[in-house]
Short mmCIF file of C-alpha atoms in Angstrom, two decimals:
data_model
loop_
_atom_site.label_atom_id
_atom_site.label_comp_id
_atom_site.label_asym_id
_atom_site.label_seq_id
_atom_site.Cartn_x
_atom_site.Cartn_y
_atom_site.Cartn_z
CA UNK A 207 22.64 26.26 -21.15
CA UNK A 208 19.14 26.42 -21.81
CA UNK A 209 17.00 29.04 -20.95
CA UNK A 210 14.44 28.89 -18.61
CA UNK A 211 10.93 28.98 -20.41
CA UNK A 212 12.98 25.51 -22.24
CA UNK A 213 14.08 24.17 -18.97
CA UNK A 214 11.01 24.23 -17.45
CA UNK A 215 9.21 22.92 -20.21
CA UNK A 216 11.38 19.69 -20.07
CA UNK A 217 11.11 19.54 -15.93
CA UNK A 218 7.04 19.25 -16.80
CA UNK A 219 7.63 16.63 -19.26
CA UNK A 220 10.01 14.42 -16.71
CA UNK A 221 7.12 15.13 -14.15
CA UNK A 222 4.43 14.25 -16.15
CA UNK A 223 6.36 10.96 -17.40
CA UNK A 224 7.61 9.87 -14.19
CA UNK A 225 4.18 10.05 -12.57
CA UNK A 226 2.89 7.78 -15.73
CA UNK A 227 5.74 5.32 -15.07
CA UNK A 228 4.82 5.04 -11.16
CA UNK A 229 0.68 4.71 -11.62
CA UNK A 230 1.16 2.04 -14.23
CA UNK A 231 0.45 -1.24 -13.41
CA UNK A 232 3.16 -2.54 -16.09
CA UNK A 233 4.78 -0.89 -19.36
CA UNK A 234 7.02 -1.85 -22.28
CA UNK A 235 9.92 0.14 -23.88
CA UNK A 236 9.96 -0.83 -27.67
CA UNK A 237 11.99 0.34 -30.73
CA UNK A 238 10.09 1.09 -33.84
CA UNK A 239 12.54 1.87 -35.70
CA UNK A 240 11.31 1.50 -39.76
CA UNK A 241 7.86 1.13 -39.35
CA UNK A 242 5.27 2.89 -41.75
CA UNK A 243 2.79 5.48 -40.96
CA UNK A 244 0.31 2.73 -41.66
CA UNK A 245 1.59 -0.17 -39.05
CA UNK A 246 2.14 2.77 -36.97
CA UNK A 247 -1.58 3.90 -37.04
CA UNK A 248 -2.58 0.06 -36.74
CA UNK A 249 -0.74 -0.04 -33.71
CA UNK A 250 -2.12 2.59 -32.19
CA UNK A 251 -5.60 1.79 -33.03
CA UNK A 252 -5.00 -1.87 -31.28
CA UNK A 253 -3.16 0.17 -28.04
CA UNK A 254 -6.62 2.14 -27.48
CA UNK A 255 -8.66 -0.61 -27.76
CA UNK A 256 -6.54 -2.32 -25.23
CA UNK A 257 -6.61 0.78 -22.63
CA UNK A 258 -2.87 1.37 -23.26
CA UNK A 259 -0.87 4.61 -23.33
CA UNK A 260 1.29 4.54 -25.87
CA UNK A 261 3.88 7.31 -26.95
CA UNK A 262 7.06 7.66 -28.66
CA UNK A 263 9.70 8.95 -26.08
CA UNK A 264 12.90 11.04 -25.88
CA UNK A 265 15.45 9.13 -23.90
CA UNK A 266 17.48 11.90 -22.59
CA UNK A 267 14.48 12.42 -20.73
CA UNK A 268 13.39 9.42 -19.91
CA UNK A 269 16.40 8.88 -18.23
CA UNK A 270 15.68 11.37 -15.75
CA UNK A 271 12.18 10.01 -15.27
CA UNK A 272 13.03 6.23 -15.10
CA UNK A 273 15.59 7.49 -12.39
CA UNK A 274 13.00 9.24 -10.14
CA UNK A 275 10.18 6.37 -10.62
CA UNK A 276 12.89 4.12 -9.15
CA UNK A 277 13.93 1.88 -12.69
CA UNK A 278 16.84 2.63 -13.15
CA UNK A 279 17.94 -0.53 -14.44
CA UNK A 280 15.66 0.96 -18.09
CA UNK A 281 18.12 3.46 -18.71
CA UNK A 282 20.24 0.78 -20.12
CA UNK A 283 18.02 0.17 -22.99
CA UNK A 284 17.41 4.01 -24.11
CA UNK A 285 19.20 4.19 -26.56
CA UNK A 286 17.98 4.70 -30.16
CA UNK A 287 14.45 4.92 -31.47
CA UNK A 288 12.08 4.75 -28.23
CA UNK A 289 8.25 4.38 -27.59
CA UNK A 290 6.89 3.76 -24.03
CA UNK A 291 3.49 1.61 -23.60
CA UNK A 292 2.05 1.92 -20.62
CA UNK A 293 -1.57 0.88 -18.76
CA UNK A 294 -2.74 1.53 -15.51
CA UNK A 295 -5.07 -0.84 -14.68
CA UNK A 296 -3.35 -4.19 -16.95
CA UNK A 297 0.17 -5.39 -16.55
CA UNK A 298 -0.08 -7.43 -19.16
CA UNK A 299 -2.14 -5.71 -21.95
CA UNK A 300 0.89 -3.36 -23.43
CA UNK A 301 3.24 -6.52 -23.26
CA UNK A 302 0.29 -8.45 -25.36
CA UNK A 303 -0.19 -5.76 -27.41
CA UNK A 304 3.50 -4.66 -28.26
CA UNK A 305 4.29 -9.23 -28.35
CA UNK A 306 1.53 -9.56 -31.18
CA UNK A 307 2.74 -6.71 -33.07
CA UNK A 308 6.32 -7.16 -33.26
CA UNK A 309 5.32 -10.82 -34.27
CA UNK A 310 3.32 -9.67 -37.03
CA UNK A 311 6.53 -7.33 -37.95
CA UNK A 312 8.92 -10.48 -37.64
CA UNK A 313 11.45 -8.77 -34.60
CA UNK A 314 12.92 -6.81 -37.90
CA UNK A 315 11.41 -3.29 -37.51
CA UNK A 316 9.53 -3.19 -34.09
CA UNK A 317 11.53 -4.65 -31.04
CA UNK A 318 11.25 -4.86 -27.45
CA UNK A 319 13.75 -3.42 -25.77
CA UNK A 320 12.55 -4.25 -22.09
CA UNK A 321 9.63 -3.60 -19.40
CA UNK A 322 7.95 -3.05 -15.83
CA UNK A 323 6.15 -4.33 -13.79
CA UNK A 324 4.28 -3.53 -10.55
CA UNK A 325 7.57 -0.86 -10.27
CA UNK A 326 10.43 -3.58 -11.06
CA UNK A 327 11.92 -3.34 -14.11
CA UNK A 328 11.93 -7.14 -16.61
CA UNK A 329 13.71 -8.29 -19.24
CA UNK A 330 12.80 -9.06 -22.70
CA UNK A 331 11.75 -12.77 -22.05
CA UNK A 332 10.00 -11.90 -19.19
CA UNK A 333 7.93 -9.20 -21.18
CA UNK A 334 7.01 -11.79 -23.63
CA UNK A 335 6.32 -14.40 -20.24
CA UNK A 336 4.34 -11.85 -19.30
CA UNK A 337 2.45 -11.37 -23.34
CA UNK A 338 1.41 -14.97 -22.93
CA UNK A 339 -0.44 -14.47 -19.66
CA UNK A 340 -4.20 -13.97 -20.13
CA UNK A 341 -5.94 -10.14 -19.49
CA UNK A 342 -6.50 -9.23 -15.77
CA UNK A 343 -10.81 -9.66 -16.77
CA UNK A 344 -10.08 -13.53 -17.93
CA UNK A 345 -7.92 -14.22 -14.97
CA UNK A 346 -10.34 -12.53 -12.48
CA UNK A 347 -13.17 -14.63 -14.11
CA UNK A 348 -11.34 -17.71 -13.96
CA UNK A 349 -10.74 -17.20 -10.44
CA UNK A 350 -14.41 -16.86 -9.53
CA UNK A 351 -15.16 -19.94 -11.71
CA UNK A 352 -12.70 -21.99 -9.54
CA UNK A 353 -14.33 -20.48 -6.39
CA UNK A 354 -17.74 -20.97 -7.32
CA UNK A 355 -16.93 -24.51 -7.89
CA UNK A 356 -16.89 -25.67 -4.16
CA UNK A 357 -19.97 -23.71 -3.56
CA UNK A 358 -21.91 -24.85 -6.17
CA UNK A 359 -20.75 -28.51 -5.12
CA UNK A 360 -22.23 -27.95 -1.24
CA UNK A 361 -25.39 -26.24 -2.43
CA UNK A 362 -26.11 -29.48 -4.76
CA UNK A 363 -25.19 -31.47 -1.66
CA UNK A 364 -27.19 -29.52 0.96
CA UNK A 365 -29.97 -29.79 -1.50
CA UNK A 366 -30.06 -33.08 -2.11
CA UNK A 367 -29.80 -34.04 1.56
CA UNK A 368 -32.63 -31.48 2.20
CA UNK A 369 -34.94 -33.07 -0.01
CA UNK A 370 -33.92 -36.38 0.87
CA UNK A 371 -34.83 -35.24 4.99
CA UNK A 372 -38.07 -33.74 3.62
CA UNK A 373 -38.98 -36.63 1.58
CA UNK A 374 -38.08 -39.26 4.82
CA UNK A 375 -40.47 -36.56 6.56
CA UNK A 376 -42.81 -36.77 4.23
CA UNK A 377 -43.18 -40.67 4.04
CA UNK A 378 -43.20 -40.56 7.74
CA UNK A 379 -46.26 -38.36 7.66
CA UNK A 380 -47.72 -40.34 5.09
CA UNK A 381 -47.34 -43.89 7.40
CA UNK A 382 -48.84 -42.37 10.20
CA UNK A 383 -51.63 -41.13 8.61
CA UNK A 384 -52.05 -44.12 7.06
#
């Protein structure tokens, strides 16, 4: 049995990781099993830049906090070599991120192992579904392209039909006048 200072020290760690799990937006479970300290550091680097949390995990206590953020269905994968990629605000950057690197390791010594999203847990091919999807910012942006579209289509009409009044006006004026 472990004593208490150890105990409580783990309970803090399940807290802290099950609060990460249920503010993220979506995650990705991934062994790295046999990977240098050099992809590793790569990795990383391209995680930051991508505004993803990215740790390596213990799996007993993951467990525990995969149970309490309601995905359960994870602990079926936590088993070996773990690391946990998470992001609050993009449900698709650490499936991108973790995609394009185990491509560029060949599915040998990086490996998804499974993922969330929006608090449900998805399978492999629905991580990588999810990889192929374009950021939250290009999404958002085409969105207001496609609105703007049928605005900017009535404002060219209005206009034209306005200056087409104004210029019926204005050769009105210009007969009676003359």
């Amino acid at each position: 049995m472990p004593n208490e200072k150890i105990l409580s020290e783990k309970q803090a760690i399940v807290a802290a990781l099950t609060e990460k799990l249920q503010n993220a937006a979506g995650g990705v479970l991934v062994d790295y099993k046999g990977i240098t300290v050099a992809e590793d550091t790569a990795l990383r680097t391209e995680m930051r830049k991508n505004g993803v949390d990215y740790a390596v995990v213990k799996n007993t206590l993951t467990r525990f906090a995969v149970k309490e953020a309601g995905l359960e269905e994870l602990s079926s994968v936590l088993e070996g070599t773990t690391s946990l990629a998470v992001s609050a605000d993009d449900p698709t950057a650490p499936a991108r991120v973790v995609a394009e690197f185990a491509k560029k390791m060949n599915g040998e010594k990086f490996t998804i192992k499974a993922g969330f999203v929006d608090g449900k847990a998805i399978g492999v091919e629905e991580v990588k579904a999810l990889a192929a999807l374009p950021s939250k910012e290009v999404l958002l942006s085409m969105l207001l392209s496609a609105m703007q579209g049928p605005v900017r289509g009535l404002a060219v009409s209005l206009d034209a039909t306005i200056s087409g009044l104004a210029r019926a006006l204005q050769a009105v004026a210009d007969q009676k006048a003359g």
